[in-house]
């Protein structure tokens, strides 16, 4: 009976993992009013489920995060035409780094892995009124190194931070590229 009761106390004191951080917050990104009647989001990326890819372990999936970002930022506000956001590659990887085997390397907490996120996408604007068309190719990436003493929560947080960093760079690039296209953004 004492073993059973002590087992209950031990099980009540287990360490809970932190909830995953929110990568996409709509309040962090201002919407752009696009001169189009509708937005179409296409996911052309087939996520591998083999090492070093870890995107399938993220909740929500990286392609869903980028699609949510696109539907929030690229807001149709025109009377005709469409804007197409084509997700070509949304890769999240975790790769090992070579270790320093000298005395200093053995005595220090080295960076042992690299968490990387890479987003490749394309925006196409098709406006039948006036026959206007535009295409923008987008690439954004971000990497963070992870120390060898990192626990699973630290690794998961680094993976989320890489995706957040890549998304921020994608947002910056989209705003810069669309500002150069005449009449695509409605003021």
PDB file of C-alpha atoms in Angstrom:
ATOM      1  CA  UNK A   1       0.000   0.000   0.000  1.00  0.00           C
ATOM      2  CA  UNK A   2       2.879   2.394   0.826  1.00  0.00           C
ATOM      3  CA  UNK A   3       4.500   1.685  -2.543  1.00  0.00           C
ATOM      4  CA  UNK A   4       1.218   2.392  -4.320  1.00  0.00           C
ATOM      5  CA  UNK A   5       0.704   5.698  -2.461  1.00  0.00           C
ATOM      6  CA  UNK A   6       4.291   6.831  -3.062  1.00  0.00           C
ATOM      7  CA  UNK A   7       3.836   5.949  -6.738  1.00  0.00           C
ATOM      8  CA  UNK A   8       0.817   8.250  -6.886  1.00  0.00           C
ATOM      9  CA  UNK A   9       2.809  11.113  -5.371  1.00  0.00           C
ATOM     10  CA  UNK A  10       5.668  10.607  -7.798  1.00  0.00           C
ATOM     11  CA  UNK A  11       3.342  10.506 -10.789  1.00  0.00           C
ATOM     12  CA  UNK A  12       1.714  13.777  -9.717  1.00  0.00           C
ATOM     13  CA  UNK A  13       5.088  15.525  -9.738  1.00  0.00           C
ATOM     14  CA  UNK A  14       6.061  14.690 -13.334  1.00  0.00           C
ATOM     15  CA  UNK A  15       7.422  17.543 -15.400  1.00  0.00           C
ATOM     16  CA  UNK A  16       5.005  18.805 -18.011  1.00  0.00           C
ATOM     17  CA  UNK A  17       6.410  20.068 -21.288  1.00  0.00           C
ATOM     18  CA  UNK A  18       5.643  23.642 -22.249  1.00  0.00           C
ATOM     19  CA  UNK A  19       2.944  24.200 -24.858  1.00  0.00           C
ATOM     20  CA  UNK A  20       4.399  24.904 -28.302  1.00  0.00           C
ATOM     21  CA  UNK A  21       5.046  28.580 -28.990  1.00  0.00           C
ATOM     22  CA  UNK A  22       2.714  30.323 -31.399  1.00  0.00           C
ATOM     23  CA  UNK A  23       4.663  30.926 -34.605  1.00  0.00           C
ATOM     24  CA  UNK A  24       2.165  32.992 -36.548  1.00  0.00           C
ATOM     25  CA  UNK A  25       0.373  35.751 -34.688  1.00  0.00           C
ATOM     26  CA  UNK A  26      -1.925  37.773 -36.909  1.00  0.00           C
ATOM     27  CA  UNK A  27      -1.383  40.855 -34.752  1.00  0.00           C
ATOM     28  CA  UNK A  28       2.314  40.849 -35.716  1.00  0.00           C
ATOM     29  CA  UNK A  29       1.634  41.175 -39.464  1.00  0.00           C
ATOM     30  CA  UNK A  30      -0.376  43.973 -41.064  1.00  0.00           C
ATOM     31  CA  UNK A  31      -2.646  42.850 -43.921  1.00  0.00           C
ATOM     32  CA  UNK A  32      -2.064  44.140 -47.444  1.00  0.00           C
ATOM     33  CA  UNK A  33      -5.152  45.067 -49.486  1.00  0.00           C
ATOM     34  CA  UNK A  34      -4.478  43.390 -52.843  1.00  0.00           C
ATOM     35  CA  UNK A  35      -6.165  44.499 -56.060  1.00  0.00           C
ATOM     36  CA  UNK A  36      -7.793  41.107 -56.705  1.00  0.00           C
ATOM     37  CA  UNK A  37     -11.194  39.529 -56.195  1.00  0.00           C
ATOM     38  CA  UNK A  38      -9.881  36.295 -54.702  1.00  0.00           C
ATOM     39  CA  UNK A  39      -6.815  34.611 -53.207  1.00  0.00           C
ATOM     40  CA  UNK A  40      -5.851  31.070 -54.096  1.00  0.00           C
ATOM     41  CA  UNK A  41      -3.280  29.240 -51.964  1.00  0.00           C
ATOM     42  CA  UNK A  42      -1.576  26.221 -53.548  1.00  0.00           C
ATOM     43  CA  UNK A  43       0.583  23.802 -51.538  1.00  0.00           C
ATOM     44  CA  UNK A  44       3.016  22.132 -53.953  1.00  0.00           C
ATOM     45  CA  UNK A  45       5.438  20.947 -51.261  1.00  0.00           C
ATOM     46  CA  UNK A  46       5.428  17.268 -50.340  1.00  0.00           C
ATOM     47  CA  UNK A  47       7.096  17.209 -46.935  1.00  0.00           C
ATOM     48  CA  UNK A  48       9.602  14.342 -46.521  1.00  0.00           C
ATOM     49  CA  UNK A  49       9.261  12.283 -43.355  1.00  0.00           C
ATOM     50  CA  UNK A  50      12.925  11.244 -43.176  1.00  0.00           C
ATOM     51  CA  UNK A  51      15.983  12.741 -41.497  1.00  0.00           C
ATOM     52  CA  UNK A  52      16.989  15.570 -41.453  1.00  0.00           C
ATOM     53  CA  UNK A  53      13.418  16.861 -42.075  1.00  0.00           C
ATOM     54  CA  UNK A  54      11.450  17.548 -38.880  1.00  0.00           C
ATOM     55  CA  UNK A  55       8.563  19.650 -40.222  1.00  0.00           C
ATOM     56  CA  UNK A  56       6.134  16.757 -39.762  1.00  0.00           C
ATOM     57  CA  UNK A  57       6.791  16.947 -36.003  1.00  0.00           C
ATOM     58  CA  UNK A  58       5.656  20.568 -35.723  1.00  0.00           C
ATOM     59  CA  UNK A  59       2.099  21.373 -34.760  1.00  0.00           C
ATOM     60  CA  UNK A  60       0.564  23.031 -36.701  1.00  0.00           C
ATOM     61  CA  UNK A  61       2.397  21.892 -39.844  1.00  0.00           C
ATOM     62  CA  UNK A  62       4.749  24.471 -41.419  1.00  0.00           C
ATOM     63  CA  UNK A  63       2.712  24.619 -44.645  1.00  0.00           C
ATOM     64  CA  UNK A  64      -0.426  25.383 -42.607  1.00  0.00           C
ATOM     65  CA  UNK A  65       1.424  28.175 -40.782  1.00  0.00           C
ATOM     66  CA  UNK A  66       2.569  29.750 -44.066  1.00  0.00           C
ATOM     67  CA  UNK A  67      -0.923  29.342 -45.583  1.00  0.00           C
ATOM     68  CA  UNK A  68      -2.439  31.086 -42.529  1.00  0.00           C
ATOM     69  CA  UNK A  69       0.090  33.893 -42.938  1.00  0.00           C
ATOM     70  CA  UNK A  70      -0.759  34.252 -46.651  1.00  0.00           C
ATOM     71  CA  UNK A  71      -4.515  34.312 -46.033  1.00  0.00           C
ATOM     72  CA  UNK A  72      -4.050  36.990 -43.362  1.00  0.00           C
ATOM     73  CA  UNK A  73      -1.545  39.218 -45.190  1.00  0.00           C
ATOM     74  CA  UNK A  74      -2.652  38.923 -48.828  1.00  0.00           C
ATOM     75  CA  UNK A  75      -6.224  40.234 -48.499  1.00  0.00           C
ATOM     76  CA  UNK A  76      -8.244  40.495 -51.727  1.00  0.00           C
ATOM     77  CA  UNK A  77      -9.822  43.953 -51.936  1.00  0.00           C
ATOM     78  CA  UNK A  78     -10.420  44.457 -55.651  1.00  0.00           C
ATOM     79  CA  UNK A  79     -13.293  43.911 -58.027  1.00  0.00           C
ATOM     80  CA  UNK A  80     -11.650  41.470 -60.441  1.00  0.00           C
ATOM     81  CA  UNK A  81      -8.661  39.231 -60.904  1.00  0.00           C
ATOM     82  CA  UNK A  82      -6.907  36.892 -58.542  1.00  0.00           C
ATOM     83  CA  UNK A  83      -3.732  36.497 -56.575  1.00  0.00           C
ATOM     84  CA  UNK A  84      -2.153  33.047 -56.344  1.00  0.00           C
ATOM     85  CA  UNK A  85       0.224  32.144 -53.530  1.00  0.00           C
ATOM     86  CA  UNK A  86       2.074  28.968 -54.559  1.00  0.00           C
ATOM     87  CA  UNK A  87       4.077  27.266 -51.784  1.00  0.00           C
ATOM     88  CA  UNK A  88       6.962  25.492 -53.553  1.00  0.00           C
ATOM     89  CA  UNK A  89       9.066  24.414 -50.555  1.00  0.00           C
ATOM     90  CA  UNK A  90       8.569  24.732 -46.806  1.00  0.00           C
ATOM     91  CA  UNK A  91      11.362  22.654 -45.337  1.00  0.00           C
ATOM     92  CA  UNK A  92      12.279  22.477 -41.659  1.00  0.00           C
ATOM     93  CA  UNK A  93      15.413  20.467 -40.897  1.00  0.00           C
ATOM     94  CA  UNK A  94      17.591  19.531 -37.945  1.00  0.00           C
ATOM     95  CA  UNK A  95      21.138  18.493 -38.915  1.00  0.00           C
ATOM     96  CA  UNK A  96      24.157  17.493 -36.864  1.00  0.00           C
ATOM     97  CA  UNK A  97      27.260  19.676 -36.766  1.00  0.00           C
ATOM     98  CA  UNK A  98      30.799  18.305 -36.508  1.00  0.00           C
ATOM     99  CA  UNK A  99      32.192  18.337 -32.970  1.00  0.00           C
ATOM    100  CA  UNK A 100      35.551  19.792 -31.982  1.00  0.00           C
ATOM    101  CA  UNK A 101      37.515  16.925 -30.523  1.00  0.00           C
ATOM    102  CA  UNK A 102      40.289  18.989 -28.929  1.00  0.00           C
ATOM    103  CA  UNK A 103      40.534  19.573 -25.180  1.00  0.00           C
ATOM    104  CA  UNK A 104      38.591  22.849 -25.314  1.00  0.00           C
ATOM    105  CA  UNK A 105      35.835  21.177 -27.346  1.00  0.00           C
ATOM    106  CA  UNK A 106      35.546  18.345 -24.847  1.00  0.00           C
ATOM    107  CA  UNK A 107      35.245  20.748 -21.905  1.00  0.00           C
ATOM    108  CA  UNK A 108      32.695  23.151 -23.378  1.00  0.00           C
ATOM    109  CA  UNK A 109      29.032  22.952 -24.300  1.00  0.00           C
ATOM    110  CA  UNK A 110      29.346  22.963 -28.092  1.00  0.00           C
ATOM    111  CA  UNK A 111      26.771  23.796 -30.689  1.00  0.00           C
ATOM    112  CA  UNK A 112      25.809  20.335 -31.908  1.00  0.00           C
ATOM    113  CA  UNK A 113      22.894  20.808 -34.334  1.00  0.00           C
ATOM    114  CA  UNK A 114      21.488  23.353 -36.758  1.00  0.00           C
ATOM    115  CA  UNK A 115      17.742  23.942 -36.956  1.00  0.00           C
ATOM    116  CA  UNK A 116      16.873  25.461 -40.345  1.00  0.00           C
ATOM    117  CA  UNK A 117      13.693  26.620 -42.029  1.00  0.00           C
ATOM    118  CA  UNK A 118      13.449  27.393 -45.730  1.00  0.00           C
ATOM    119  CA  UNK A 119      10.437  28.841 -47.525  1.00  0.00           C
ATOM    120  CA  UNK A 120      10.211  29.086 -51.315  1.00  0.00           C
ATOM    121  CA  UNK A 121       7.031  30.447 -52.801  1.00  0.00           C
ATOM    122  CA  UNK A 122       5.673  32.343 -55.741  1.00  0.00           C
ATOM    123  CA  UNK A 123       3.031  35.038 -55.983  1.00  0.00           C
ATOM    124  CA  UNK A 124       1.160  35.450 -59.261  1.00  0.00           C
ATOM    125  CA  UNK A 125      -1.181  38.365 -59.841  1.00  0.00           C
ATOM    126  CA  UNK A 126      -3.636  37.954 -62.700  1.00  0.00           C
ATOM    127  CA  UNK A 127      -5.742  41.041 -63.435  1.00  0.00           C
ATOM    128  CA  UNK A 128      -7.966  40.681 -66.524  1.00  0.00           C
ATOM    129  CA  UNK A 129      -9.029  44.342 -66.414  1.00  0.00           C
ATOM    130  CA  UNK A 130      -6.217  46.026 -68.294  1.00  0.00           C
ATOM    131  CA  UNK A 131      -4.437  42.683 -68.888  1.00  0.00           C
ATOM    132  CA  UNK A 132      -2.010  43.189 -66.029  1.00  0.00           C
ATOM    133  CA  UNK A 133       0.048  40.286 -64.729  1.00  0.00           C
ATOM    134  CA  UNK A 134       2.939  39.962 -62.322  1.00  0.00           C
ATOM    135  CA  UNK A 135       4.977  37.143 -60.827  1.00  0.00           C
ATOM    136  CA  UNK A 136       7.257  37.291 -57.802  1.00  0.00           C
ATOM    137  CA  UNK A 137       9.579  34.474 -56.731  1.00  0.00           C
ATOM    138  CA  UNK A 138      10.219  34.412 -52.986  1.00  0.00           C
ATOM    139  CA  UNK A 139      12.890  32.719 -50.883  1.00  0.00           C
ATOM    140  CA  UNK A 140      13.382  33.091 -47.145  1.00  0.00           C
ATOM    141  CA  UNK A 141      15.400  31.048 -44.694  1.00  0.00           C
ATOM    142  CA  UNK A 142      16.558  31.180 -41.113  1.00  0.00           C
ATOM    143  CA  UNK A 143      18.840  28.966 -38.997  1.00  0.00           C
ATOM    144  CA  UNK A 144      19.638  28.599 -35.317  1.00  0.00           C
ATOM    145  CA  UNK A 145      22.309  26.424 -33.737  1.00  0.00           C
ATOM    146  CA  UNK A 146      21.415  24.205 -30.805  1.00  0.00           C
ATOM    147  CA  UNK A 147      23.893  23.402 -28.022  1.00  0.00           C
ATOM    148  CA  UNK A 148      24.638  19.789 -27.202  1.00  0.00           C
ATOM    149  CA  UNK A 149      23.189  20.052 -23.690  1.00  0.00           C
ATOM    150  CA  UNK A 150      19.801  21.236 -24.982  1.00  0.00           C
ATOM    151  CA  UNK A 151      16.782  19.324 -23.749  1.00  0.00           C
ATOM    152  CA  UNK A 152      13.911  18.343 -26.095  1.00  0.00           C
ATOM    153  CA  UNK A 153      11.954  21.515 -25.208  1.00  0.00           C
ATOM    154  CA  UNK A 154      14.970  23.662 -26.144  1.00  0.00           C
ATOM    155  CA  UNK A 155      15.285  21.844 -29.477  1.00  0.00           C
ATOM    156  CA  UNK A 156      11.569  22.235 -30.187  1.00  0.00           C
ATOM    157  CA  UNK A 157      11.746  25.937 -29.331  1.00  0.00           C
ATOM    158  CA  UNK A 158      14.747  26.406 -31.648  1.00  0.00           C
ATOM    159  CA  UNK A 159      12.836  24.708 -34.480  1.00  0.00           C
ATOM    160  CA  UNK A 160       9.851  27.017 -33.901  1.00  0.00           C
ATOM    161  CA  UNK A 161      12.140  30.072 -33.792  1.00  0.00           C
ATOM    162  CA  UNK A 162      13.701  29.139 -37.143  1.00  0.00           C
ATOM    163  CA  UNK A 163      10.284  28.901 -38.749  1.00  0.00           C
ATOM    164  CA  UNK A 164       9.236  32.190 -37.149  1.00  0.00           C
ATOM    165  CA  UNK A 165      12.429  33.858 -38.448  1.00  0.00           C
ATOM    166  CA  UNK A 166      11.912  32.519 -41.975  1.00  0.00           C
ATOM    167  CA  UNK A 167       8.290  33.698 -41.943  1.00  0.00           C
ATOM    168  CA  UNK A 168       9.369  37.184 -40.831  1.00  0.00           C
ATOM    169  CA  UNK A 169      11.905  37.339 -43.677  1.00  0.00           C
ATOM    170  CA  UNK A 170       9.263  36.133 -46.136  1.00  0.00           C
ATOM    171  CA  UNK A 171       6.883  38.856 -44.955  1.00  0.00           C
ATOM    172  CA  UNK A 172       9.560  41.526 -45.382  1.00  0.00           C
ATOM    173  CA  UNK A 173      10.401  40.293 -48.872  1.00  0.00           C
ATOM    174  CA  UNK A 174       6.736  40.147 -49.942  1.00  0.00           C
ATOM    175  CA  UNK A 175       6.120  43.730 -48.837  1.00  0.00           C
ATOM    176  CA  UNK A 176       9.243  44.962 -50.646  1.00  0.00           C
ATOM    177  CA  UNK A 177       8.483  43.075 -53.883  1.00  0.00           C
ATOM    178  CA  UNK A 178       4.781  44.009 -53.992  1.00  0.00           C
ATOM    179  CA  UNK A 179       5.586  47.690 -53.386  1.00  0.00           C
ATOM    180  CA  UNK A 180       7.468  47.673 -56.700  1.00  0.00           C
ATOM    181  CA  UNK A 181       4.478  46.371 -58.694  1.00  0.00           C
ATOM    182  CA  UNK A 182       2.202  49.140 -59.873  1.00  0.00           C
ATOM    183  CA  UNK A 183      -1.446  48.992 -58.723  1.00  0.00           C
ATOM    184  CA  UNK A 184      -1.233  45.607 -56.957  1.00  0.00           C
ATOM    185  CA  UNK A 185      -1.665  47.060 -53.465  1.00  0.00           C
ATOM    186  CA  UNK A 186      -4.852  49.063 -52.942  1.00  0.00           C
ATOM    187  CA  UNK A 187      -4.228  52.177 -50.841  1.00  0.00           C
TER     188      UNK A 187
END
